[in-house]
Amino acid sequence: MEIIIQPTPEAATTIAARVLARLIREKPAATLGLATGGTMGPLYRELVALKLDWSRLTTFNLDEYVGISPQHPQSYHHFMWENLFRHVNVSITNVNIPDGLAKDVPAACESYERKISSAGGIDLQLLGIGTHGHIGFNEPTSSLASRTRIKTLTPQTLRDNARFFASESEVPHHVITMGIGTILESRHCVLLAFGKKKARAIAEAAEGPITAMHPASALQLHSKVTVVLDEAAASELKMQDYYRWVYEQKPDWQKI
Ligand code: F6R
């Protein structure tokens, strides 16, 4: 796991944008795994400003709330459309987001997995992290081998995400999310986290034991993970000086 610590969320976002932009330029028909949430908005703004060619890219979003329509202002369909897709030349037929209104949820989840496989797997999966360590909406105790499925949100996530809704009672209790097993099959995971409220979750993910109680810790099993943090999110890492030193020592060919 490579951990990159930047002075500010803005500087960290620029690093993540560069990683994505490099992939998009080198592999114009790449398959991207996308995330939503407060952390991702500025990243998508930066990607839009780079005016990259999205015409041959395929995208798969991590998750969607169950029971709200794609037009709902807090649906992840709406988030993606407003923050990214309507600003780039992506082909709408190449955009995939779990269907929160699916009549047959297990069948929709299986079909999502099949589509990811048919697309040749995910080249780069963007990830945020929940304050209790979720990736996607794989809440604590999620199987580390899980696939796309329905999950019930924890009270912690309901509280955390209430800021996007008029009140906590409006946050849907169920979601469809790629599984941890699905995420681990992507070829490169790029996780972003900013702010003190993410510091504990990041320390446990990177330096704690691998456990279903902290789903992001499963990323320790992945061979290519880039974690991009601001100072506050890095503040509880025991090895932070080492990570900074490693980044400063990067040979030119590895520089981002
Ligand atoms: C969203 C997702 C979640 C968020 C996480 C952090 O698609 O999969 O795991 O990345 O909850 O959300 P923010 O960025 O709002 O703190």
PDB file of C-alpha atoms and ligand atoms in Angstrom:
ATOM      1  CA  MET A   1       0.000   0.000   0.000  1.00  0.00           C
ATOM      2  CA  GLU A   2       1.444   3.332  -1.028  1.00  0.00           C
ATOM      3  CA  ILE A   3       0.452   6.172   1.303  1.00  0.00           C
ATOM      4  CA  ILE A   4       0.836   9.709  -0.020  1.00  0.00           C
ATOM      5  CA  ILE A   5       0.406  12.534   2.482  1.00  0.00           C
ATOM      6  CA  GLN A   6      -0.221  16.032   1.174  1.00  0.00           C
ATOM      7  CA  PRO A   7      -0.534  19.295   3.103  1.00  0.00           C
ATOM      8  CA  THR A   8      -4.142  19.958   2.078  1.00  0.00           C
ATOM      9  CA  PRO A   9      -7.167  18.157   0.604  1.00  0.00           C
ATOM     10  CA  GLU A  10      -6.692  20.261  -2.535  1.00  0.00           C
ATOM     11  CA  ALA A  11      -3.114  19.061  -3.038  1.00  0.00           C
ATOM     12  CA  ALA A  12      -4.162  15.458  -2.376  1.00  0.00           C
ATOM     13  CA  THR A  13      -7.036  15.758  -4.850  1.00  0.00           C
ATOM     14  CA  THR A  14      -4.608  16.974  -7.519  1.00  0.00           C
ATOM     15  CA  ILE A  15      -2.438  13.885  -6.998  1.00  0.00           C
ATOM     16  CA  ALA A  16      -5.450  11.588  -7.381  1.00  0.00           C
ATOM     17  CA  ALA A  17      -6.575  13.480 -10.495  1.00  0.00           C
ATOM     18  CA  ARG A  18      -3.125  13.003 -12.004  1.00  0.00           C
ATOM     19  CA  VAL A  19      -3.226   9.243 -11.364  1.00  0.00           C
ATOM     20  CA  LEU A  20      -6.606   8.994 -13.083  1.00  0.00           C
ATOM     21  CA  ALA A  21      -5.628  11.293 -15.933  1.00  0.00           C
ATOM     22  CA  ARG A  22      -2.525   9.256 -16.652  1.00  0.00           C
ATOM     23  CA  LEU A  23      -4.590   6.059 -16.930  1.00  0.00           C
ATOM     24  CA  ILE A  24      -7.185   7.737 -19.158  1.00  0.00           C
ATOM     25  CA  ARG A  25      -4.472   9.060 -21.486  1.00  0.00           C
ATOM     26  CA  GLU A  26      -2.540   5.780 -21.586  1.00  0.00           C
ATOM     27  CA  LYS A  27      -5.587   3.526 -21.894  1.00  0.00           C
ATOM     28  CA  PRO A  28      -8.434   5.441 -23.566  1.00  0.00           C
ATOM     29  CA  ALA A  29     -10.781   2.434 -23.343  1.00  0.00           C
ATOM     30  CA  ALA A  30     -10.084   1.794 -19.649  1.00  0.00           C
ATOM     31  CA  THR A  31     -12.725   0.678 -17.162  1.00  0.00           C
ATOM     32  CA  LEU A  32     -13.045   2.951 -14.151  1.00  0.00           C
ATOM     33  CA  GLY A  33     -14.681   2.180 -10.816  1.00  0.00           C
ATOM     34  CA  LEU A  34     -16.170   5.390  -9.443  1.00  0.00           C
ATOM     35  CA  ALA A  35     -17.298   6.534  -6.013  1.00  0.00           C
ATOM     36  CA  THR A  36     -19.533   9.307  -4.708  1.00  0.00           C
ATOM     37  CA  GLY A  37     -19.617  11.384  -1.510  1.00  0.00           C
ATOM     38  CA  GLY A  38     -18.160  14.637  -0.300  1.00  0.00           C
ATOM     39  CA  THR A  39     -14.571  13.562  -0.947  1.00  0.00           C
ATOM     40  CA  MET A  40     -15.167  12.902  -4.649  1.00  0.00           C
ATOM     41  CA  GLY A  41     -16.840  16.162  -5.727  1.00  0.00           C
ATOM     42  CA  PRO A  42     -13.622  18.234  -5.915  1.00  0.00           C
ATOM     43  CA  LEU A  43     -11.821  15.361  -7.658  1.00  0.00           C
ATOM     44  CA  TYR A  44     -14.457  15.211 -10.375  1.00  0.00           C
ATOM     45  CA  ARG A  45     -14.303  18.998 -10.788  1.00  0.00           C
ATOM     46  CA  GLU A  46     -10.562  18.722 -11.303  1.00  0.00           C
ATOM     47  CA  LEU A  47     -10.940  15.871 -13.800  1.00  0.00           C
ATOM     48  CA  VAL A  48     -13.537  17.846 -15.758  1.00  0.00           C
ATOM     49  CA  ALA A  49     -11.138  20.809 -15.953  1.00  0.00           C
ATOM     50  CA  LEU A  50      -8.490  18.537 -17.512  1.00  0.00           C
ATOM     51  CA  LYS A  51     -10.770  18.042 -20.558  1.00  0.00           C
ATOM     52  CA  LEU A  52      -9.891  14.384 -20.985  1.00  0.00           C
ATOM     53  CA  ASP A  53     -11.445  12.130 -23.593  1.00  0.00           C
ATOM     54  CA  TRP A  54     -14.081   9.966 -21.867  1.00  0.00           C
ATOM     55  CA  SER A  55     -15.654   8.692 -25.096  1.00  0.00           C
ATOM     56  CA  ARG A  56     -14.231   5.156 -24.912  1.00  0.00           C
ATOM     57  CA  LEU A  57     -14.156   4.742 -21.136  1.00  0.00           C
ATOM     58  CA  THR A  58     -16.504   2.401 -19.290  1.00  0.00           C
ATOM     59  CA  THR A  59     -17.505   3.240 -15.722  1.00  0.00           C
ATOM     60  CA  PHE A  60     -18.961   1.249 -12.857  1.00  0.00           C
ATOM     61  CA  ASN A  61     -20.104   3.002  -9.706  1.00  0.00           C
ATOM     62  CA  LEU A  62     -19.598   1.364  -6.360  1.00  0.00           C
ATOM     63  CA  ASP A  63     -23.040   1.778  -4.916  1.00  0.00           C
ATOM     64  CA  GLU A  64     -26.532   3.245  -4.896  1.00  0.00           C
ATOM     65  CA  TYR A  65     -29.305   3.701  -2.350  1.00  0.00           C
ATOM     66  CA  VAL A  66     -32.224   1.273  -2.598  1.00  0.00           C
ATOM     67  CA  GLY A  67     -35.700   2.701  -3.033  1.00  0.00           C
ATOM     68  CA  ILE A  68     -34.927   6.146  -4.414  1.00  0.00           C
ATOM     69  CA  SER A  69     -35.184   7.001  -8.087  1.00  0.00           C
ATOM     70  CA  PRO A  70     -32.227   8.036 -10.258  1.00  0.00           C
ATOM     71  CA  GLN A  71     -33.744  11.545 -10.362  1.00  0.00           C
ATOM     72  CA  HIS A  72     -33.753  11.911  -6.560  1.00  0.00           C
ATOM     73  CA  PRO A  73     -31.301  14.704  -5.694  1.00  0.00           C
ATOM     74  CA  GLN A  74     -29.457  12.447  -3.237  1.00  0.00           C
ATOM     75  CA  SER A  75     -29.295   9.382  -5.476  1.00  0.00           C
ATOM     76  CA  TYR A  76     -25.834   8.457  -6.629  1.00  0.00           C
ATOM     77  CA  HIS A  77     -27.114   8.491 -10.226  1.00  0.00           C
ATOM     78  CA  HIS A  78     -27.914  12.170  -9.722  1.00  0.00           C
ATOM     79  CA  PHE A  79     -24.599  12.833  -7.973  1.00  0.00           C
ATOM     80  CA  MET A  80     -22.632  11.301 -10.846  1.00  0.00           C
ATOM     81  CA  TRP A  81     -24.607  13.097 -13.500  1.00  0.00           C
ATOM     82  CA  GLU A  82     -24.290  16.498 -11.796  1.00  0.00           C
ATOM     83  CA  ASN A  83     -20.666  16.195 -10.699  1.00  0.00           C
ATOM     84  CA  LEU A  84     -19.132  14.392 -13.640  1.00  0.00           C
ATOM     85  CA  PHE A  85     -21.031  12.793 -16.474  1.00  0.00           C
ATOM     86  CA  ARG A  86     -22.843  15.827 -17.813  1.00  0.00           C
ATOM     87  CA  HIS A  87     -19.539  17.709 -18.032  1.00  0.00           C
ATOM     88  CA  VAL A  88     -17.553  15.103 -20.022  1.00  0.00           C
ATOM     89  CA  ASN A  89     -18.012  13.253 -23.310  1.00  0.00           C
ATOM     90  CA  VAL A  90     -18.730   9.881 -21.682  1.00  0.00           C
ATOM     91  CA  SER A  91     -20.977   7.584 -23.681  1.00  0.00           C
ATOM     92  CA  ILE A  92     -24.061   7.043 -21.557  1.00  0.00           C
ATOM     93  CA  THR A  93     -24.229   3.405 -22.686  1.00  0.00           C
ATOM     94  CA  ASN A  94     -20.842   2.837 -21.028  1.00  0.00           C
ATOM     95  CA  VAL A  95     -22.004   4.178 -17.640  1.00  0.00           C
ATOM     96  CA  ASN A  96     -23.046   1.618 -15.048  1.00  0.00           C
ATOM     97  CA  ILE A  97     -24.539   2.398 -11.639  1.00  0.00           C
ATOM     98  CA  PRO A  98     -26.401  -0.150  -9.481  1.00  0.00           C
ATOM     99  CA  ASP A  99     -30.170   0.079  -9.933  1.00  0.00           C
ATOM    100  CA  GLY A 100     -31.676   1.105  -6.606  1.00  0.00           C
ATOM    101  CA  LEU A 101     -35.175   0.437  -7.946  1.00  0.00           C
ATOM    102  CA  ALA A 102     -34.476  -3.082  -9.242  1.00  0.00           C
ATOM    103  CA  LYS A 103     -37.473  -5.376  -8.750  1.00  0.00           C
ATOM    104  CA  ASP A 104     -35.233  -8.410  -8.371  1.00  0.00           C
ATOM    105  CA  VAL A 105     -32.260  -7.150  -6.374  1.00  0.00           C
ATOM    106  CA  PRO A 106     -30.212 -10.394  -6.318  1.00  0.00           C
ATOM    107  CA  ALA A 107     -30.610 -10.766 -10.108  1.00  0.00           C
ATOM    108  CA  ALA A 108     -29.609  -7.112 -10.639  1.00  0.00           C
ATOM    109  CA  CYS A 109     -26.527  -7.631  -8.453  1.00  0.00           C
ATOM    110  CA  GLU A 110     -25.494 -10.761 -10.354  1.00  0.00           C
ATOM    111  CA  SER A 111     -25.964  -8.942 -13.625  1.00  0.00           C
ATOM    112  CA  TYR A 112     -23.782  -6.056 -12.356  1.00  0.00           C
ATOM    113  CA  GLU A 113     -20.995  -8.515 -11.527  1.00  0.00           C
ATOM    114  CA  ARG A 114     -21.324 -10.136 -14.964  1.00  0.00           C
ATOM    115  CA  LYS A 115     -21.088  -6.737 -16.659  1.00  0.00           C
ATOM    116  CA  ILE A 116     -17.883  -5.921 -14.757  1.00  0.00           C
ATOM    117  CA  SER A 117     -16.397  -9.249 -15.873  1.00  0.00           C
ATOM    118  CA  SER A 118     -17.532  -8.762 -19.487  1.00  0.00           C
ATOM    119  CA  ALA A 119     -15.885  -5.335 -19.490  1.00  0.00           C
ATOM    120  CA  GLY A 120     -12.612  -7.085 -18.631  1.00  0.00           C
ATOM    121  CA  GLY A 121     -12.590  -6.047 -14.957  1.00  0.00           C
ATOM    122  CA  ILE A 122     -11.917  -2.660 -13.423  1.00  0.00           C
ATOM    123  CA  ASP A 123      -8.587  -0.973 -14.168  1.00  0.00           C
ATOM    124  CA  LEU A 124      -8.794   1.625 -11.418  1.00  0.00           C
ATOM    125  CA  GLN A 125     -11.258   1.732  -8.543  1.00  0.00           C
ATOM    126  CA  LEU A 126     -11.744   5.026  -6.706  1.00  0.00           C
ATOM    127  CA  LEU A 127     -12.625   4.694  -3.037  1.00  0.00           C
ATOM    128  CA  GLY A 128     -13.567   6.919  -0.142  1.00  0.00           C
ATOM    129  CA  ILE A 129     -13.718   5.562   3.403  1.00  0.00           C
ATOM    130  CA  GLY A 130     -16.415   5.700   6.060  1.00  0.00           C
ATOM    131  CA  THR A 131     -15.591   6.889   9.566  1.00  0.00           C
ATOM    132  CA  HIS A 132     -15.900   3.259  10.707  1.00  0.00           C
ATOM    133  CA  GLY A 133     -13.901   1.892   7.788  1.00  0.00           C
ATOM    134  CA  HIS A 134     -16.462   1.050   5.121  1.00  0.00           C
ATOM    135  CA  ILE A 135     -15.405   0.988   1.469  1.00  0.00           C
ATOM    136  CA  GLY A 136     -18.288   1.200  -0.943  1.00  0.00           C
ATOM    137  CA  PHE A 137     -21.106   0.488   1.473  1.00  0.00           C
ATOM    138  CA  ASN A 138     -19.433  -2.599   2.869  1.00  0.00           C
ATOM    139  CA  GLU A 139     -20.193  -1.937   6.488  1.00  0.00           C
ATOM    140  CA  PRO A 140     -18.234  -3.472   9.403  1.00  0.00           C
ATOM    141  CA  THR A 141     -18.693  -7.287   9.487  1.00  0.00           C
ATOM    142  CA  SER A 142     -19.072  -7.453   5.681  1.00  0.00           C
ATOM    143  CA  SER A 143     -17.492 -10.595   4.287  1.00  0.00           C
ATOM    144  CA  LEU A 144     -14.064  -9.889   2.863  1.00  0.00           C
ATOM    145  CA  ALA A 145     -15.081 -12.113  -0.084  1.00  0.00           C
ATOM    146  CA  SER A 146     -18.418 -10.361  -0.671  1.00  0.00           C
ATOM    147  CA  ARG A 147     -19.780  -9.542  -4.124  1.00  0.00           C
ATOM    148  CA  THR A 148     -22.302  -6.936  -5.273  1.00  0.00           C
ATOM    149  CA  ARG A 149     -25.376  -7.264  -3.046  1.00  0.00           C
ATOM    150  CA  ILE A 150     -27.855  -5.439  -0.854  1.00  0.00           C
ATOM    151  CA  LYS A 151     -26.583  -4.136   2.493  1.00  0.00           C
ATOM    152  CA  THR A 152     -28.217  -2.484   5.469  1.00  0.00           C
ATOM    153  CA  LEU A 153     -26.500   0.722   6.566  1.00  0.00           C
ATOM    154  CA  THR A 154     -25.229   1.043  10.115  1.00  0.00           C
ATOM    155  CA  PRO A 155     -26.485   3.835  12.400  1.00  0.00           C
ATOM    156  CA  GLN A 156     -23.026   5.416  12.034  1.00  0.00           C
ATOM    157  CA  THR A 157     -23.362   5.680   8.232  1.00  0.00           C
ATOM    158  CA  LEU A 158     -26.943   6.935   8.536  1.00  0.00           C
ATOM    159  CA  ARG A 159     -25.660   9.693  10.833  1.00  0.00           C
ATOM    160  CA  ASP A 160     -22.662  10.472   8.610  1.00  0.00           C
ATOM    161  CA  ASN A 161     -24.773  10.700   5.445  1.00  0.00           C
ATOM    162  CA  ALA A 162     -27.643  12.624   7.043  1.00  0.00           C
ATOM    163  CA  ARG A 163     -25.764  15.811   6.089  1.00  0.00           C
ATOM    164  CA  PHE A 164     -26.762  15.243   2.465  1.00  0.00           C
ATOM    165  CA  PHE A 165     -30.477  14.818   3.284  1.00  0.00           C
ATOM    166  CA  ALA A 166     -33.047  17.092   4.948  1.00  0.00           C
ATOM    167  CA  SER A 167     -32.956  14.842   8.027  1.00  0.00           C
ATOM    168  CA  GLU A 168     -31.472  11.527   9.171  1.00  0.00           C
ATOM    169  CA  SER A 169     -34.853   9.824   8.881  1.00  0.00           C
ATOM    170  CA  GLU A 170     -34.740  10.408   5.100  1.00  0.00           C
ATOM    171  CA  VAL A 171     -31.508   8.454   4.562  1.00  0.00           C
ATOM    172  CA  PRO A 172     -32.449   5.116   2.938  1.00  0.00           C
ATOM    173  CA  HIS A 173     -31.590   2.139   5.143  1.00  0.00           C
ATOM    174  CA  HIS A 174     -30.599  -0.133   2.276  1.00  0.00           C
ATOM    175  CA  VAL A 175     -28.059   0.118  -0.507  1.00  0.00           C
ATOM    176  CA  ILE A 176     -26.664  -1.985  -3.328  1.00  0.00           C
ATOM    177  CA  THR A 177     -22.878  -2.059  -3.163  1.00  0.00           C
ATOM    178  CA  MET A 178     -20.037  -3.802  -4.911  1.00  0.00           C
ATOM    179  CA  GLY A 179     -18.557  -6.299  -2.473  1.00  0.00           C
ATOM    180  CA  ILE A 180     -15.125  -6.264  -0.921  1.00  0.00           C
ATOM    181  CA  GLY A 181     -14.242  -9.236  -3.137  1.00  0.00           C
ATOM    182  CA  THR A 182     -15.375  -7.230  -6.179  1.00  0.00           C
ATOM    183  CA  ILE A 183     -13.256  -4.240  -5.138  1.00  0.00           C
ATOM    184  CA  LEU A 184     -10.201  -6.407  -4.484  1.00  0.00           C
ATOM    185  CA  GLU A 185     -10.351  -7.709  -8.069  1.00  0.00           C
ATOM    186  CA  SER A 186      -9.792  -4.262  -9.560  1.00  0.00           C
ATOM    187  CA  ARG A 187      -6.266  -3.773 -10.837  1.00  0.00           C
ATOM    188  CA  HIS A 188      -5.527  -0.589  -8.885  1.00  0.00           C
ATOM    189  CA  CYS A 189      -7.375   0.926  -5.929  1.00  0.00           C
ATOM    190  CA  VAL A 190      -7.045   4.648  -5.214  1.00  0.00           C
ATOM    191  CA  LEU A 191      -8.438   5.669  -1.838  1.00  0.00           C
ATOM    192  CA  LEU A 192      -8.867   9.298  -0.810  1.00  0.00           C
ATOM    193  CA  ALA A 193      -9.537  10.553   2.707  1.00  0.00           C
ATOM    194  CA  PHE A 194      -9.436  14.022   4.177  1.00  0.00           C
ATOM    195  CA  GLY A 195      -9.957  15.496   7.604  1.00  0.00           C
ATOM    196  CA  LYS A 196      -9.444  14.501  11.212  1.00  0.00           C
ATOM    197  CA  LYS A 197     -12.693  12.533  11.285  1.00  0.00           C
ATOM    198  CA  LYS A 198     -11.140   9.981   8.905  1.00  0.00           C
ATOM    199  CA  ALA A 199      -7.820   9.662  10.792  1.00  0.00           C
ATOM    200  CA  ARG A 200      -8.752   6.640  12.934  1.00  0.00           C
ATOM    201  CA  ALA A 201     -10.339   4.789  10.020  1.00  0.00           C
ATOM    202  CA  ILE A 202      -7.208   5.326   7.913  1.00  0.00           C
ATOM    203  CA  ALA A 203      -4.841   4.198  10.670  1.00  0.00           C
ATOM    204  CA  GLU A 204      -6.845   1.010  11.180  1.00  0.00           C
ATOM    205  CA  ALA A 205      -7.111   0.360   7.442  1.00  0.00           C
ATOM    206  CA  ALA A 206      -3.393   0.727   6.779  1.00  0.00           C
ATOM    207  CA  GLU A 207      -1.764  -0.390  10.013  1.00  0.00           C
ATOM    208  CA  GLY A 208      -4.366  -2.393  11.892  1.00  0.00           C
ATOM    209  CA  PRO A 209      -5.261  -6.072  11.600  1.00  0.00           C
ATOM    210  CA  ILE A 210      -7.136  -7.319   8.536  1.00  0.00           C
ATOM    211  CA  THR A 211     -10.643  -7.786   9.818  1.00  0.00           C
ATOM    212  CA  ALA A 212     -14.234  -7.713   8.620  1.00  0.00           C
ATOM    213  CA  MET A 213     -14.811  -5.276  11.489  1.00  0.00           C
ATOM    214  CA  HIS A 214     -12.851  -2.739   9.441  1.00  0.00           C
ATOM    215  CA  PRO A 215     -13.623  -3.417   5.774  1.00  0.00           C
ATOM    216  CA  ALA A 216     -10.953  -1.058   4.384  1.00  0.00           C
ATOM    217  CA  SER A 217      -8.281  -3.192   6.095  1.00  0.00           C
ATOM    218  CA  ALA A 218      -8.966  -5.779   3.339  1.00  0.00           C
ATOM    219  CA  LEU A 219      -7.030  -3.461   1.018  1.00  0.00           C
ATOM    220  CA  GLN A 220      -3.868  -4.741   2.710  1.00  0.00           C
ATOM    221  CA  LEU A 221      -4.462  -7.907   0.662  1.00  0.00           C
ATOM    222  CA  HIS A 222      -4.393  -5.980  -2.632  1.00  0.00           C
ATOM    223  CA  SER A 223      -1.100  -5.650  -4.481  1.00  0.00           C
ATOM    224  CA  LYS A 224      -1.663  -2.110  -5.818  1.00  0.00           C
ATOM    225  CA  VAL A 225      -3.322   0.425  -3.561  1.00  0.00           C
ATOM    226  CA  THR A 226      -2.611   4.162  -3.520  1.00  0.00           C
ATOM    227  CA  VAL A 227      -3.948   6.030  -0.490  1.00  0.00           C
ATOM    228  CA  VAL A 228      -3.946   9.820  -0.843  1.00  0.00           C
ATOM    229  CA  LEU A 229      -4.434  11.785   2.374  1.00  0.00           C
ATOM    230  CA  ASP A 230      -4.248  15.267   3.768  1.00  0.00           C
ATOM    231  CA  GLU A 231      -2.285  15.872   6.986  1.00  0.00           C
ATOM    232  CA  ALA A 232      -5.354  15.577   9.196  1.00  0.00           C
ATOM    233  CA  ALA A 233      -6.437  12.196   7.817  1.00  0.00           C
ATOM    234  CA  ALA A 234      -2.845  10.948   8.169  1.00  0.00           C
ATOM    235  CA  SER A 235      -2.454  12.186  11.727  1.00  0.00           C
ATOM    236  CA  GLU A 236      -2.992   8.830  13.473  1.00  0.00           C
ATOM    237  CA  LEU A 237      -0.673   6.790  11.244  1.00  0.00           C
ATOM    238  CA  LYS A 238       2.262   5.409  13.238  1.00  0.00           C
ATOM    239  CA  MET A 239       4.498   5.214  10.161  1.00  0.00           C
ATOM    240  CA  GLN A 240       3.653   8.617   8.682  1.00  0.00           C
ATOM    241  CA  ASP A 241       7.261   9.828   8.633  1.00  0.00           C
ATOM    242  CA  TYR A 242       8.249   6.729   6.704  1.00  0.00           C
ATOM    243  CA  TYR A 243       5.458   7.243   4.146  1.00  0.00           C
ATOM    244  CA  ARG A 244       6.572  10.845   3.605  1.00  0.00           C
ATOM    245  CA  TRP A 245      10.161   9.759   3.205  1.00  0.00           C
ATOM    246  CA  VAL A 246       9.243   7.029   0.703  1.00  0.00           C
ATOM    247  CA  TYR A 247       7.308   9.566  -1.371  1.00  0.00           C
ATOM    248  CA  GLU A 248      10.220  12.019  -1.366  1.00  0.00           C
ATOM    249  CA  GLN A 249      12.628   9.246  -2.440  1.00  0.00           C
ATOM    250  CA  LYS A 250      10.541   8.068  -5.377  1.00  0.00           C
ATOM    251  CA  PRO A 251      12.670   7.471  -8.441  1.00  0.00           C
ATOM    252  CA  ASP A 252      11.758   9.736 -11.371  1.00  0.00           C
ATOM    253  CA  TRP A 253      10.027   6.958 -13.316  1.00  0.00           C
ATOM    254  CA  GLN A 254       7.655   6.388 -10.391  1.00  0.00           C
ATOM    255  CA  LYS A 255       6.758  10.042  -9.824  1.00  0.00           C
ATOM    256  CA  ILE A 256       3.119  11.020 -10.123  1.00  0.00           C
TER     257      ILE A 256
HETATM  258  C1  F6R B   1     -19.699   6.340  -1.892  1.00  0.00           C
HETATM  259  C2  F6R B   1     -19.031   5.309  -1.081  1.00  0.00           C
HETATM  260  C3  F6R B   1     -18.659   5.561   0.326  1.00  0.00           C
HETATM  261  C4  F6R B   1     -17.985   6.916   0.549  1.00  0.00           C
HETATM  262  C5  F6R B   1     -17.619   7.102   2.021  1.00  0.00           C
HETATM  263  C6  F6R B   1     -16.982   8.443   2.278  1.00  0.00           C
HETATM  264  O1  F6R B   1     -19.893   5.893  -3.213  1.00  0.00           O
HETATM  265  O2  F6R B   1     -18.816   4.261  -1.586  1.00  0.00           O
HETATM  266  O3  F6R B   1     -17.814   4.533   0.767  1.00  0.00           O
HETATM  267  O4  F6R B   1     -16.824   6.976  -0.237  1.00  0.00           O
HETATM  268  O5  F6R B   1     -18.770   6.980   2.796  1.00  0.00           O
HETATM  269  O6  F6R B   1     -17.911   9.445   2.014  1.00  0.00           O
HETATM  270  P1  F6R B   1     -17.511  10.989   2.110  1.00  0.00           P
HETATM  271  O7  F6R B   1     -16.566  11.247   0.992  1.00  0.00           O
HETATM  272  O8  F6R B   1     -18.821  11.713   1.917  1.00  0.00           O
HETATM  273  O9  F6R B   1     -16.907  11.191   3.437  1.00  0.00           O
END
